[in-house]
Structure formats: C-alpha cells, structure tokens
Coordinates of C-alpha atoms and ligand atoms in Angstrom, one line a residue:
M4 CA -7.9 -8.8 -8.7
R5 CA -7.9 -12.5 -7.8
K6 CA -8.9 -15.2 -10.2
A7 CA -9.2 -18.9 -9.5
A8 CA -7.8 -21.0 -12.2
A9 CA -11.0 -23.1 -12.4
K10 CA -12.9 -20.1 -13.6
F11 CA -10.6 -19.4 -16.5
G12 CA -10.9 -22.2 -19.0
I13 CA -8.7 -20.5 -21.6
L14 CA -5.8 -20.2 -19.2
L15 CA -6.3 -23.8 -18.1
L16 CA -6.0 -24.9 -21.7
I17 CA -2.8 -22.9 -22.2
A18 CA -1.4 -24.3 -19.0
G19 CA -2.5 -27.8 -19.6
A20 CA -4.0 -28.0 -16.1
T21 CA -6.9 -30.1 -15.2
A22 CA -10.2 -29.4 -13.5
A23 CA -8.5 -30.2 -10.2
A24 CA -7.3 -26.6 -10.0
A25 CA -8.4 -25.0 -6.7
E26 CA -11.0 -22.3 -6.2
S27 CA -9.6 -19.0 -5.0
S28 CA -10.5 -17.9 -1.5
N29 CA -11.2 -14.6 0.0
L30 CA -8.3 -12.8 1.7
I31 CA -7.3 -14.4 5.0
A32 CA -6.9 -11.7 7.7
N33 CA -4.0 -11.3 10.1
V34 CA -1.8 -14.0 8.4
S35 CA 1.2 -13.6 10.8
R36 CA -0.9 -14.8 13.7
R37 CA -2.1 -18.0 12.0
S38 CA -0.4 -21.4 11.6
V39 CA 2.0 -20.4 8.9
T40 CA 5.0 -22.0 7.2
S41 CA 7.2 -19.3 5.6
L42 CA 8.2 -19.9 2.0
N43 CA 10.6 -16.9 2.0
G44 CA 14.2 -17.6 1.2
T45 CA 16.1 -18.2 -2.0
W46 CA 14.1 -19.2 -5.1
H47 CA 15.5 -20.2 -8.4
V48 CA 14.7 -17.8 -11.3
I49 CA 14.6 -17.7 -15.0
V50 CA 14.5 -14.3 -16.7
D51 CA 12.1 -14.5 -19.6
P52 CA 12.4 -11.3 -21.8
Y53 CA 10.8 -12.9 -24.8
E54 CA 7.9 -14.4 -22.9
N55 CA 8.9 -17.9 -23.8
G56 CA 8.1 -19.6 -20.5
L57 CA 4.4 -20.3 -21.1
G58 CA 5.0 -22.0 -24.5
G59 CA 8.2 -23.6 -23.1
R60 CA 6.1 -25.0 -20.1
Y61 CA 8.5 -23.8 -17.4
F62 CA 5.6 -24.3 -15.0
E63 CA 6.1 -28.1 -15.3
D64 CA 9.4 -27.7 -13.5
K65 CA 11.0 -30.6 -15.4
K66 CA 14.7 -31.3 -15.8
P67 CA 16.6 -32.0 -19.0
A68 CA 17.0 -35.8 -19.1
G69 CA 17.2 -38.6 -21.6
D70 CA 16.0 -37.7 -25.1
E71 CA 13.3 -35.2 -24.0
L72 CA 13.9 -31.6 -25.1
V73 CA 13.7 -29.5 -22.0
E74 CA 15.3 -26.1 -22.5
Y75 CA 15.2 -24.9 -18.9
D76 CA 16.5 -26.1 -15.6
F77 CA 15.5 -24.2 -12.4
E78 CA 17.8 -26.2 -10.2
H79 CA 20.9 -24.9 -12.1
S80 CA 19.5 -21.4 -12.6
P81 CA 20.5 -18.3 -10.5
T82 CA 18.6 -17.4 -7.3
L83 CA 16.8 -14.4 -5.9
N84 CA 15.7 -13.7 -2.4
V85 CA 12.0 -13.7 -1.6
P86 CA 10.7 -11.3 -0.5
G87 CA 12.6 -8.9 -2.7
D88 CA 12.3 -7.2 -6.0
W89 CA 14.6 -8.4 -8.8
N90 CA 15.8 -4.9 -9.9
S91 CA 17.8 -4.2 -6.7
Q92 CA 19.2 -7.7 -6.4
R93 CA 21.0 -8.0 -9.7
E94 CA 22.8 -5.3 -11.5
D95 CA 21.8 -6.7 -14.9
L96 CA 18.1 -6.4 -13.9
L97 CA 18.2 -2.8 -12.7
F98 CA 15.8 -1.6 -15.3
Y99 CA 14.2 -4.9 -16.3
E100 CA 10.4 -4.8 -16.5
G101 CA 9.3 -8.1 -18.2
R102 CA 8.6 -11.6 -16.9
V103 CA 10.6 -13.6 -14.4
W104 CA 9.8 -17.2 -13.4
Y105 CA 10.4 -18.1 -9.8
E106 CA 10.6 -21.7 -8.5
R107 CA 11.1 -23.4 -5.2
T108 CA 10.1 -26.8 -3.7
F109 CA 8.6 -27.5 -0.3
E110 CA 7.7 -30.5 1.8
H111 CA 4.2 -30.9 3.1
A112 CA 2.6 -33.4 5.5
K113 CA -1.2 -33.4 5.1
H114 CA -3.3 -33.2 8.2
A115 CA -6.9 -34.6 8.2
G116 CA -9.5 -32.0 8.8
K117 CA -7.2 -29.1 7.8
R118 CA -7.2 -26.8 4.8
L119 CA -4.1 -25.3 3.2
F120 CA -3.7 -22.0 1.5
L121 CA -0.9 -20.4 -0.4
Y122 CA -0.5 -16.7 0.6
F123 CA 1.4 -13.9 -1.2
G124 CA 1.9 -10.5 0.5
A125 CA 2.4 -9.1 -3.0
V126 CA 3.8 -9.9 -6.5
N127 CA 4.4 -7.0 -8.8
Y128 CA 2.5 -6.8 -11.2
R129 CA 0.8 -9.9 -12.5
A130 CA 1.3 -13.4 -11.0
R131 CA 0.4 -16.8 -12.3
V132 CA 0.9 -19.5 -9.7
Y133 CA 1.5 -23.1 -10.5
L134 CA 1.6 -26.0 -8.0
N135 CA 3.0 -29.3 -9.2
G136 CA 2.6 -28.2 -12.9
R137 CA -1.0 -27.0 -12.5
L138 CA -2.2 -23.5 -12.6
I139 CA -3.6 -22.7 -9.2
G140 CA -4.6 -19.1 -9.8
E141 CA -3.6 -15.7 -11.1
H142 CA -3.5 -12.2 -9.6
E143 CA -3.2 -8.7 -10.9
G144 CA -2.1 -5.7 -8.8
G145 CA 1.4 -5.3 -7.4
F146 CA 0.8 -4.1 -3.8
T147 CA -2.1 -6.2 -2.4
P148 CA -2.1 -9.7 -0.9
F149 CA -3.8 -12.7 -2.3
N150 CA -4.3 -16.4 -1.3
F151 CA -5.3 -19.5 -3.1
E152 CA -6.6 -22.7 -1.5
I153 CA -4.4 -25.7 -2.3
T154 CA -5.9 -28.3 0.0
A155 CA -6.7 -30.7 -2.9
A156 CA -3.8 -29.8 -5.1
V157 CA -1.0 -30.1 -2.6
A158 CA 1.0 -33.4 -2.6
E159 CA 2.1 -35.4 0.4
G160 CA 5.9 -34.9 0.5
R161 CA 7.6 -32.8 -2.1
N162 CA 5.8 -30.1 -4.0
S163 CA 7.0 -27.8 -6.9
L164 CA 5.8 -24.2 -6.7
V165 CA 6.4 -21.9 -9.8
V166 CA 5.3 -18.3 -10.0
E167 CA 5.5 -16.3 -13.2
A168 CA 5.8 -12.6 -12.2
D169 CA 5.2 -10.1 -14.9
A170 CA 6.0 -6.4 -14.4
T171 CA 5.4 -5.3 -18.0
R172 CA 3.9 -1.8 -18.1
R173 CA 0.5 -1.5 -19.7
A174 CA -1.8 1.4 -20.4
D175 CA -4.8 -0.4 -18.9
A176 CA -3.0 -1.5 -15.7
I177 CA -3.0 0.2 -12.3
P178 CA -0.6 2.1 -12.3
A179 CA -0.5 2.6 -16.1
S180 CA 2.5 3.2 -18.2
N181 CA 3.9 6.4 -16.7
T182 CA 4.9 6.9 -13.1
D183 CA 7.4 9.1 -11.3
W184 CA 8.8 6.1 -9.4
W185 CA 10.6 2.9 -10.3
N186 CA 8.0 0.1 -10.1
Y187 CA 10.1 -2.7 -8.8
G188 CA 9.1 -6.1 -10.2
G189 CA 9.0 -9.5 -8.5
V190 CA 7.8 -11.4 -5.5
T191 CA 8.2 -8.4 -3.3
R192 CA 6.5 -9.5 -0.1
D193 CA 6.3 -12.6 2.1
V194 CA 5.1 -16.0 0.8
A195 CA 3.6 -18.5 3.1
L196 CA 1.5 -21.6 3.6
I197 CA -1.4 -21.1 5.9
E198 CA -3.0 -24.2 7.5
T199 CA -6.5 -23.7 8.9
P200 CA -9.2 -25.8 10.4
D201 CA -12.0 -27.0 8.0
T202 CA -14.1 -24.0 9.0
F203 CA -12.0 -21.0 10.0
I204 CA -12.2 -17.3 10.9
Q205 CA -11.4 -15.8 7.5
D206 CA -11.8 -12.1 8.5
Y207 CA -13.3 -9.9 11.2
F208 CA -13.9 -6.2 11.8
V209 CA -13.7 -4.8 15.3
Q210 CA -13.8 -1.0 15.6
L211 CA -15.7 1.7 17.4
A212 CA -19.3 2.0 16.0
K213 CA -19.6 4.8 13.5
G214 CA -21.0 7.8 15.3
N215 CA -20.9 6.1 18.7
P216 CA -17.6 6.0 20.6
G217 CA -19.4 4.2 23.4
E218 CA -19.8 1.0 21.4
V219 CA -17.6 -1.5 19.7
A220 CA -19.2 -3.0 16.6
G221 CA -18.3 -5.2 13.7
W222 CA -18.6 -8.6 12.2
V223 CA -16.9 -12.0 11.9
Q224 CA -16.7 -14.0 8.7
L225 CA -16.2 -17.7 8.7
D226 CA -15.1 -19.8 5.7
G227 CA -16.2 -23.4 5.5
A228 CA -19.4 -25.3 6.4
A229 CA -20.1 -22.4 8.5
A230 CA -23.9 -22.0 9.2
A231 CA -25.1 -21.4 12.8
R232 CA -21.7 -21.6 14.5
T233 CA -21.0 -19.7 17.7
V234 CA -18.3 -17.1 17.6
T235 CA -16.9 -15.0 20.4
V236 CA -15.2 -11.6 20.3
E237 CA -13.2 -10.8 23.4
I238 CA -11.3 -7.8 24.6
P239 CA -10.1 -9.0 28.0
E240 CA -8.7 -5.7 29.3
I241 CA -12.1 -4.0 29.2
G242 CA -14.1 -7.1 30.0
L243 CA -15.8 -7.3 26.7
T244 CA -17.1 -10.7 25.6
Q245 CA -19.7 -10.9 22.8
T246 CA -21.0 -14.3 21.6
V247 CA -23.0 -14.4 18.4
Q248 CA -24.3 -17.0 15.9
T249 CA -23.2 -17.0 12.3
D250 CA -25.8 -16.9 9.5
A251 CA -26.0 -19.3 6.5
G252 CA -23.2 -17.3 4.8
G253 CA -20.9 -17.8 7.9
R254 CA -21.3 -14.2 8.9
A255 CA -22.1 -12.7 12.3
E256 CA -22.5 -9.1 13.3
F257 CA -22.1 -7.8 16.8
R258 CA -22.4 -4.6 18.8
A259 CA -21.6 -4.0 22.4
P260 CA -21.2 -1.1 24.8
A261 CA -17.6 -0.4 25.6
T262 CA -15.4 2.6 26.4
P263 CA -11.9 1.6 25.6
R264 CA -9.1 4.2 26.1
L265 CA -8.9 6.0 22.8
W266 CA -6.0 5.4 20.5
S267 CA -4.2 8.6 19.4
P268 CA -0.7 9.5 18.2
E269 CA 0.1 10.7 21.7
S270 CA -1.2 7.5 23.3
P271 CA -1.4 4.7 20.8
K272 CA -3.1 2.2 23.0
L273 CA -3.8 -1.2 21.5
Y274 CA -6.0 -3.9 23.1
R275 CA -5.5 -7.6 22.8
T276 CA -8.5 -8.8 20.9
I277 CA -9.5 -12.5 20.5
V278 CA -11.8 -13.8 17.9
A279 CA -12.7 -17.5 18.4
G280 CA -15.2 -20.0 17.3
A281 CA -15.9 -23.0 15.0
G282 CA -12.6 -24.6 16.3
D283 CA -10.4 -21.6 15.3
R284 CA -8.9 -18.7 17.2
V285 CA -7.1 -15.5 16.1
E286 CA -5.5 -12.9 18.2
D287 CA -4.9 -9.3 17.2
E288 CA -3.9 -6.0 18.8
I289 CA -6.5 -3.4 18.0
G290 CA -6.8 0.4 18.7
F291 CA -10.0 2.3 19.0
R292 CA -10.5 5.9 17.8
T293 CA -13.0 7.9 15.9
I294 CA -12.2 10.0 12.8
A295 CA -14.7 12.5 11.3
V296 CA -15.0 15.9 9.7
R297 CA -16.8 19.0 10.7
G298 CA -16.8 21.7 8.0
G299 CA -13.1 22.3 7.2
E300 CA -11.9 20.5 10.3
I301 CA -10.7 16.9 10.8
L302 CA -11.7 15.5 14.2
L303 CA -9.8 12.8 15.9
N304 CA -11.6 11.4 18.9
G305 CA -14.0 14.4 18.5
K306 CA -11.2 17.0 18.7
P307 CA -9.7 19.1 15.8
V308 CA -6.3 17.8 14.8
F309 CA -3.7 19.4 12.5
L310 CA -2.0 16.7 10.4
R311 CA 1.7 17.1 10.7
G312 CA 2.6 14.8 7.9
I313 CA 5.2 13.6 5.5
S314 CA 4.7 11.6 2.3
M315 CA 6.8 8.5 1.7
H316 CA 7.5 5.8 -0.9
E317 CA 8.0 2.2 0.2
E318 CA 11.7 2.2 -0.6
A319 CA 14.3 0.6 1.6
P320 CA 16.7 3.0 3.3
F321 CA 20.4 2.4 2.8
R322 CA 20.2 -0.8 0.7
G323 CA 17.6 0.5 -1.9
G324 CA 14.8 -1.5 -3.5
R325 CA 11.3 -2.2 -2.2
A326 CA 11.0 -2.1 1.5
F327 CA 9.2 -5.0 3.2
S328 CA 10.5 -5.7 6.6
F329 CA 9.8 -4.3 10.1
D330 CA 13.4 -3.1 10.1
D331 CA 12.9 -1.0 6.9
D332 CA 9.6 0.3 8.1
G333 CA 10.9 1.0 11.6
T334 CA 13.7 3.2 10.1
L335 CA 11.4 5.1 7.8
L336 CA 8.6 5.7 10.3
G337 CA 11.2 6.4 13.0
W338 CA 12.4 9.3 10.8
A339 CA 8.8 10.5 10.5
K340 CA 8.6 10.5 14.3
E341 CA 11.9 12.3 14.6
L342 CA 10.5 15.0 12.2
G343 CA 7.6 15.5 14.7
C344 CA 5.0 13.9 12.5
N345 CA 1.6 12.6 13.7
F346 CA 0.6 11.6 10.1
V347 CA 2.2 9.8 7.1
R348 CA 0.9 9.7 3.6
L349 CA 1.9 6.2 2.2
A350 CA 2.4 7.1 -1.5
H351 CA 1.3 5.9 -4.1
Y352 CA 0.2 2.3 -3.4
P353 CA -0.6 0.1 -0.5
H354 CA 2.6 -0.4 1.6
N355 CA 3.3 -3.7 3.2
E356 CA 1.3 -4.8 6.3
N357 CA 4.3 -4.4 8.6
A358 CA 4.3 -0.6 8.0
I359 CA 0.7 -0.3 9.0
R360 CA 1.1 -2.4 12.1
L361 CA 4.1 -0.4 13.2
A362 CA 2.2 2.8 12.7
D363 CA -0.5 1.4 15.0
R364 CA 2.2 0.9 17.6
M365 CA 4.2 4.1 17.1
G366 CA 1.2 6.4 16.9
L367 CA 1.1 7.6 13.3
L368 CA -2.1 8.4 11.5
L369 CA -2.0 7.1 7.9
W370 CA -3.2 8.0 4.4
S371 CA -3.3 4.7 2.3
E372 CA -3.9 4.9 -1.4
I373 CA -4.2 2.7 -4.5
P374 CA -2.0 3.5 -7.6
L375 CA -4.6 5.3 -9.8
Y376 CA -1.9 7.8 -10.9
W377 CA -1.9 10.4 -13.7
D378 CA -3.3 9.0 -17.0
M379 CA -5.4 5.8 -16.6
A380 CA -7.7 3.9 -18.9
W381 CA -10.8 5.4 -17.4
E382 CA -13.1 4.0 -20.0
N383 CA -11.9 0.4 -19.6
P384 CA -14.3 -1.7 -17.5
A385 CA -11.4 -4.1 -16.6
T386 CA -9.4 -1.2 -15.2
Y387 CA -12.3 -0.2 -13.1
E388 CA -12.7 -3.7 -11.9
G389 CA -9.0 -3.8 -11.1
A390 CA -9.3 -0.6 -9.1
E391 CA -12.2 -2.0 -7.0
G392 CA -10.1 -5.2 -6.5
Q393 CA -7.1 -3.2 -5.2
M394 CA -9.3 -1.1 -2.9
R395 CA -11.1 -4.1 -1.6
D396 CA -7.9 -6.0 -0.8
M397 CA -6.2 -2.9 0.8
V398 CA -9.3 -2.3 3.0
A399 CA -9.6 -6.0 3.8
R400 CA -6.0 -6.2 5.0
D401 CA -6.0 -3.1 7.1
H402 CA -9.5 -2.4 8.2
N403 CA -8.7 -3.2 11.9
R404 CA -5.8 -0.7 12.0
A405 CA -6.5 2.4 14.1
S406 CA -3.6 4.2 12.3
V407 CA -5.4 4.2 9.0
I408 CA -7.8 7.2 8.8
F409 CA -7.9 7.9 5.0
W410 CA -8.5 5.7 2.1
S411 CA -7.3 7.6 -1.0
L412 CA -8.6 6.9 -4.4
S413 CA -6.1 8.5 -6.7
N414 CA -3.3 10.9 -7.4
E415 CA -3.2 13.9 -9.8
T416 CA -5.8 12.7 -12.3
T417 CA -7.3 15.1 -14.8
P418 CA -11.0 15.9 -14.6
A419 CA -13.0 14.6 -17.5
P420 CA -16.4 12.8 -17.7
A421 CA -15.0 9.2 -17.8
R422 CA -12.5 9.9 -15.0
N423 CA -15.1 11.7 -12.9
A424 CA -17.6 8.8 -13.2
F425 CA -14.9 6.2 -12.5
L426 CA -13.7 7.9 -9.2
K427 CA -17.3 8.7 -8.1
N428 CA -18.2 5.0 -8.3
L429 CA -15.0 4.0 -6.6
S430 CA -15.7 6.4 -3.8
A431 CA -19.1 4.9 -3.2
F432 CA -17.6 1.4 -3.4
T433 CA -15.0 2.4 -0.8
R434 CA -17.6 3.7 1.6
Q435 CA -19.5 0.5 1.3
L436 CA -16.4 -1.4 2.3
D437 CA -15.7 0.8 5.3
D438 CA -17.8 3.7 6.4
T439 CA -15.7 4.4 9.5
R440 CA -12.9 6.1 7.7
L441 CA -12.6 9.1 5.4
V442 CA -12.2 9.1 1.7
T443 CA -9.7 11.4 0.0
S444 CA -7.6 11.9 -3.1
A445 CA -4.6 14.1 -4.1
M446 CA -5.7 16.6 -6.7
N447 CA -3.7 19.3 -8.7
K448 CA -6.3 21.2 -10.7
W449 CA -7.7 24.5 -9.4
E450 CA -8.9 27.8 -10.6
D451 CA -7.6 31.3 -9.8
A452 CA -10.0 33.1 -7.5
G453 CA -8.5 36.5 -7.6
R454 CA -4.9 37.6 -7.0
N455 CA -2.9 34.9 -5.2
A456 CA -6.0 32.9 -4.4
R457 CA -6.8 29.5 -5.7
T458 CA -9.9 27.4 -5.4
L459 CA -10.0 23.7 -5.8
S460 CA -13.0 23.0 -7.9
D461 CA -12.3 19.5 -9.2
P462 CA -15.7 17.8 -9.4
L463 CA -14.1 14.8 -7.6
G464 CA -14.4 17.0 -4.5
E465 CA -18.1 16.2 -4.3
S466 CA -17.3 12.5 -3.6
L467 CA -14.6 13.0 -1.0
D468 CA -14.5 13.8 2.7
V469 CA -11.1 15.4 2.6
L470 CA -9.5 17.3 -0.3
G471 CA -5.8 16.7 -1.0
I472 CA -3.9 19.4 -2.9
N473 CA -0.6 18.7 -4.6
E474 CA 1.1 22.0 -5.5
Y475 CA 4.7 22.8 -6.5
V476 CA 5.0 26.5 -6.1
G477 CA 8.7 27.3 -6.3
W478 CA 9.6 24.2 -8.2
Y479 CA 7.4 23.5 -11.2
S480 CA 5.8 26.9 -11.2
G481 CA 6.7 30.4 -9.9
K482 CA 9.2 31.3 -7.2
P483 CA 9.3 29.9 -3.7
E484 CA 8.3 33.3 -2.3
D485 CA 5.1 33.3 -4.3
A486 CA 3.7 30.8 -1.7
D487 CA 3.9 33.5 1.1
T488 CA 0.7 35.2 0.0
L489 CA -1.1 32.3 -1.6
S490 CA -4.5 31.4 -0.2
W491 CA -6.5 28.2 -0.8
T492 CA -10.3 27.5 -0.7
S493 CA -12.7 25.1 -2.2
P494 CA -16.5 25.4 -3.0
Y495 CA -17.1 22.1 -1.0
G496 CA -16.6 23.3 2.6
K497 CA -14.5 20.3 3.3
P498 CA -11.1 19.9 5.0
L499 CA -8.1 20.8 2.8
V500 CA -4.8 19.0 3.2
I501 CA -1.7 20.1 1.3
S502 CA -0.8 16.5 0.2
E503 CA 2.4 17.5 -1.6
F504 CA 4.8 20.3 -2.1
G505 CA 8.6 20.2 -2.4
G506 CA 11.7 20.5 -4.5
D507 CA 14.8 18.5 -5.2
A508 CA 18.1 18.9 -3.4
Q509 CA 21.2 16.7 -3.5
A510 CA 22.3 15.9 0.0
G511 CA 25.6 17.7 0.6
L512 CA 25.3 20.1 -2.3
H513 CA 25.5 23.7 -0.9
G514 CA 25.1 27.1 -2.5
S515 CA 22.9 30.1 -2.7
I516 CA 19.2 30.0 -1.7
T517 CA 18.4 30.7 -5.4
S518 CA 20.4 27.8 -6.8
R519 CA 18.3 24.8 -7.6
W520 CA 19.4 21.4 -6.4
T521 CA 21.1 22.8 -3.3
E522 CA 20.0 22.1 0.2
E523 CA 19.6 25.9 0.7
Y524 CA 17.1 26.2 -2.2
Q525 CA 15.0 23.3 -0.8
A526 CA 15.1 24.6 2.8
G527 CA 14.1 28.1 1.5
L528 CA 11.2 26.6 -0.5
F529 CA 10.0 24.8 2.7
Q530 CA 10.3 28.1 4.7
H531 CA 8.0 29.8 2.2
Q532 CA 5.6 26.9 2.1
L533 CA 5.4 27.0 5.9
T534 CA 4.6 30.8 5.7
M535 CA 1.7 29.8 3.4
I536 CA 0.5 27.2 5.9
R537 CA 0.6 29.7 8.7
N538 CA -1.3 32.2 6.7
N539 CA -4.0 29.7 5.8
P540 CA -5.4 28.5 9.1
Q541 CA -8.2 26.7 7.3
I542 CA -5.7 24.1 6.1
A543 CA -6.2 21.0 8.2
G544 CA -2.9 19.2 7.5
M545 CA 0.0 18.6 5.2
S546 CA 2.3 15.8 3.9
P547 CA 5.2 17.5 2.0
W548 CA 6.9 15.5 -0.8
L549 CA 8.7 13.6 0.8
L550 CA 10.6 11.7 3.5
M551 CA 13.5 10.0 1.5
D552 CA 14.9 10.2 -2.0
F553 CA 13.6 7.4 -4.2
R554 CA 14.4 5.8 -7.6
S555 CA 12.7 7.2 -10.6
P556 CA 13.3 6.4 -14.2
R557 CA 12.2 10.0 -15.2
R558 CA 15.0 11.7 -13.3
P559 CA 18.2 11.4 -15.4
L560 CA 20.1 14.6 -14.4
A561 CA 23.7 13.3 -14.2
G562 CA 25.7 14.0 -11.1
I563 CA 22.6 15.1 -9.2
Q564 CA 19.6 12.9 -9.8
D565 CA 21.2 9.9 -11.4
Y566 CA 17.7 8.3 -11.7
Y567 CA 16.6 9.4 -8.2
N568 CA 13.9 11.8 -7.4
R569 CA 15.8 14.0 -4.9
K570 CA 12.8 15.7 -3.1
G571 CA 13.6 13.7 0.0
L572 CA 14.2 15.5 3.3
L573 CA 16.7 12.6 3.7
S574 CA 18.9 11.0 1.0
D575 CA 18.4 7.3 0.3
R576 CA 21.5 6.8 2.5
G577 CA 19.8 8.5 5.4
Q578 CA 21.6 11.9 5.3
R579 CA 19.3 14.6 6.7
K580 CA 19.1 17.7 4.5
A581 CA 18.7 21.3 5.8
A582 CA 15.0 21.2 5.0
F583 CA 14.5 18.3 7.4
Y584 CA 15.4 20.6 10.3
V585 CA 13.2 23.4 8.9
L586 CA 10.1 21.2 8.9
Q587 CA 11.1 19.6 12.2
K588 CA 11.2 23.0 14.0
F589 CA 7.8 23.9 12.5
Y590 CA 6.2 20.6 13.6
H591 CA 7.7 20.8 17.1
E592 CA 6.2 24.3 17.5
R593 CA 2.8 23.1 16.1
A594 CA 2.8 20.1 18.4
A595 CA 3.5 22.3 21.4
S596 CA 0.8 24.8 20.5
Q597 CA -1.8 22.1 20.1
K598 CA -1.3 20.9 23.7
Ligands
LIG9 C1 3.9 14.8 -8.0 C2 3.5 13.4 -7.9 C3 4.7 12.6 -7.3 C4 6.0 13.0 -7.9 C5 6.2 14.5 -7.6 C6 7.5 15.1 -8.2 O1 3.0 15.6 -8.1 O2 2.4 13.1 -7.2 O3 4.5 11.2 -7.5 O4 7.1 12.2 -7.6 O5 5.1 15.2 -8.0 O6 8.5 15.0 -7.6 O7 7.3 15.6 -9.3

C-alpha cells in the first residue's frame, strides 16, 4: 500500500512537513533498464526500540551543535548495508523486530524537463520516507516495490534521505503476528533514483492474447501530460511493430497477429521488446507462452504439463539473511534446476525481481504469492486493502514475465465466512489485474471420503483455477507409509497440486529410517510421498517443502533446529541431504517419460 504524504494530513502534522510533499506515483516498470542512480551502499542507522525517533525528529537529520538539544547524530552512528536486512548484519539485532532509522545523503544535479523518482525494491514492513526533513510518503508491505516522485522536493546539490523502517509484528498486518519464518526487517532490496522525461512510459503489458496464441496483445501506460501521444511496441526478431495513440488517461491498447516461438522450461526463448513514445524508450526481454486448465490438467502452450516443483523461501544460501541479488537467486534456482525441476513455488511472499527475471531466462515456471498466511484479520477493511495493494504491486512488477504462471492468494487459512468472502473478493480482483494467468492458493483443510481418501472441499476452491494442497503425512500426522495408499480428490474438477509435504532432517545426521531428524527418515518420507504421487495420476504437480533450510523463530530444538526449519533438501550451507537425490531421481524419470 502506497500513500503520498500530501494525502495524509495527520502524518504531515507529526512530521512537520509542508504542503510541498510530493504526490505518490504508480509503480514504474522495469526499473533496471531506466536511467537510474543506485542509492545502495552503506547507510547510517539508529536503532529505535522505544519508538523515540518521530518525537525526537530524527527525520530532520540535524547534528548536535551549539546550544540546541539534538540527541542523535547519524554521521557518527553505525552503518548497515543496503540492500540487506538488519537481523543478519549485526549479531545484536538477530531477533530485533522494531524500528530502525536509516540515513544517507546524495548529490543531485537537476535537469530541466526531467522528473525524479525515489524507488525502493522493498522495505520490511512499514516505511516512512523523508527527503530533506520532509515526509515524502509511506508504504506498508515488506515484499513489494514502491516509488515516490521527488521532482519538486529534491534539492540541487546535497540531499538528506531518511527512512524509518518498522518491522513490528501486528495482528492486522500481512503477514500477521505468527509465521513459520523469520521476517527479516530493514531496507531489504535496492534503492535508486529514477530520472524520467516529463511524460514517460510508466508501465506496459506485452503478452500473448488470452485464448489466442496467434496474437500479441496488451497496453502501454504513460505518466505525464500524456493525451494523444504516439507509442510503438516493437519485437524486431519477429518483425512486429504496432503504433497506437494514447487516450486522455495516457493509455493505449494494442493487439497484433504474431507467432513467436513459445517460451517453455525446455526452451526459454525471450524476445527483445521495445516500447517507445512521448520521448521515452524502454527495452525488455519478454517470453510468450500460454497457460490454461482443462478439467484436472494444467496446459502449458496447449499441452498437459506435470509440475516438477520445489518450494523455497527467499533466504540467502551460505551467508544467511534475505536474498536479494542475482548471485543468491542464481544459486537457489540453480539447485532447483539440478533437482530436475520445471517449477518453483516462491513461498510465502513476493521474492525480489531478480529471481523472477532469472527464472525467465533459466526456464522455470513460477508460483508467486502474497503473505496471507494462517490467521489474518479477515474482518478488517484495512487488511483487505493491504492485500489488494500487495497483489496489485506484485502483479504490476512481474506481469511481463513468462515464468510466472500462478498468482497465489494465501497459505493455510481456515475456512470461515469472513475469510471466504475476503479471498473470494481478492481472487476477483486478481483476475481483473491479469486474466492471462491462473489463480491458486495453498490449502490444508479436507474431509475424509472413505478409507485413505481425502477430498479438498474448502469453499475457496470455487474461486481458484488450481487447488494447492499442503499435507504433512508422516511428519505432523500419521506415519510416512500412510501416504502410499492415500488418494486425493476435490468436488471442483480442477487441477490439484501438492503444494507442500516434507519433514525435518539435520544435514549429516544419520540413523534409522524411523528416527526423526535423520536424513534417512526424511528420504523415507519422500519415497512414500512419491509412491502417493505415482498412485494419483490426477495430481497435476508438486512443490515439496522445501529447497533449503531457513530461519524460523518457532524451531528451537537445540542441536538440531537451533531456530532453523530443517525441512530443506539442502542445508543453509548448501549440503545436499539424502532426500535431495530421492526427489532428483523421480524428477529425472518424470522428465524423461514426458518427452
Ligand atoms: C506449512 C507452512 C510452512 C511451514 C511448514 C512447516 O504448512 O505452509 O510455511 O514452514 O508447514 O515446516 O511446518
């Protein structure tokens, strides 16, 4: 959720800002291909456990001098790297969840006819952004990007930029107070200045037309004095050039016959695509594919596909903390490829843009979700608004990525009237944003339908295209071998994906197949789950829990968990456990039999 300071009088009063605070803008697409100045690097920080900074006016970025009482001094305060969470950078902040004030300065030379935006890839969870002592805007939601226009507020020469990042858990936030992952706080993704022409290409959508793989269709959105401008969409390799006029709102739609080579995991072809007009020009690499369902099947480019998947958190291999770089993502997605995957479930929140772009290039289908997880404030309108905001920004950032096939609403939420209505509305909202992809959710409520038979009857199933099932047979319930004879159905006649199963194992701990926490137990559990998958040919895919061990405050078992969830097929140090090879063998066989 993005808010412009100018719209929030109360905040302005608190901050002492004036009416000059800038309006917020809509999300600017494809930031890395714009004229950007990175503001990554070392920022000064003040840790603020007692929430003193607002009253103490840290946003003014003053220095103690003369007789004025100033009880802070960024210049002499410690530093943190941006991007980067605070928990993994300083031992004393390992489990810190409150507020931290970040500060840096930058030099700027104004250019006539240009606009300037301040862009954040993500700040977890709440951010208030101040430029030269004035509140520029605020944002809520820890995994989606946001930008604020600062054309009027930026100074010639030196500027002070202060961000208050607040990772306090709250029952009405998304996620709420309880998660099985450590919710790293801070300025966790890139920060940049984006300079644009007066009127610029704010966003565009270039995909195959829904239901017609012989056409490329979409739209271009300008920002600025934009009426009746000419914009051109070009895909040189297939000779496509479409020139259209924008309407009074700066929007132009287009549709053109085209038969690009289709993108798939086996052949992840991307086309250089150029959107130009009104004095601006943006280049992208876009893949074209279709995704649809037919009864219980998922069809990629019109053909049934079995999703050989794995779930993963956005945690950095080896060094720990939030992942954000191409290197981190290359390692994680490389492991998924090594496993034989064609599909990755990005749990439980939007991962950084680099991951999605890499998946486009590497040929991995993606499930992307927002963190509506377990118990949420379903009756709170602000929570609903926040969910729409996170969905809108996730979709806006990634709607040109061929890899993304599923938008997922939620994970393991309990059916009840308020929850059902919330998710039904959110599903309709998501389809309005993008009707070319499928809507899903991970569910864990079912009914017994006879001996060893389960039917997924969650009413949410009505609003989805694909039904995700999280089940932990052999870990939280029953014995691993109970899975062998288990069958799955639903009354909805829609594709079923086993979106989670698994069990913990400590890398290097060996023992009997019946001893929990050993690699043998986990490998045995996977064997039985794979028997279940083989016996249920109606299941359209799977994404076991999960690729790599990750930090969780709910996992204290000393000597084994030590505050890590150990259900990874690899440890957080990259050691492959026995179950890795069990799943790899299965996926290689499946891939061979699909050819
Ligand atoms: C689940 C959750 C996931 C947990 C996992 C576990 O069902 O969706 O977030 O981490 O189980 O390990 O218990």
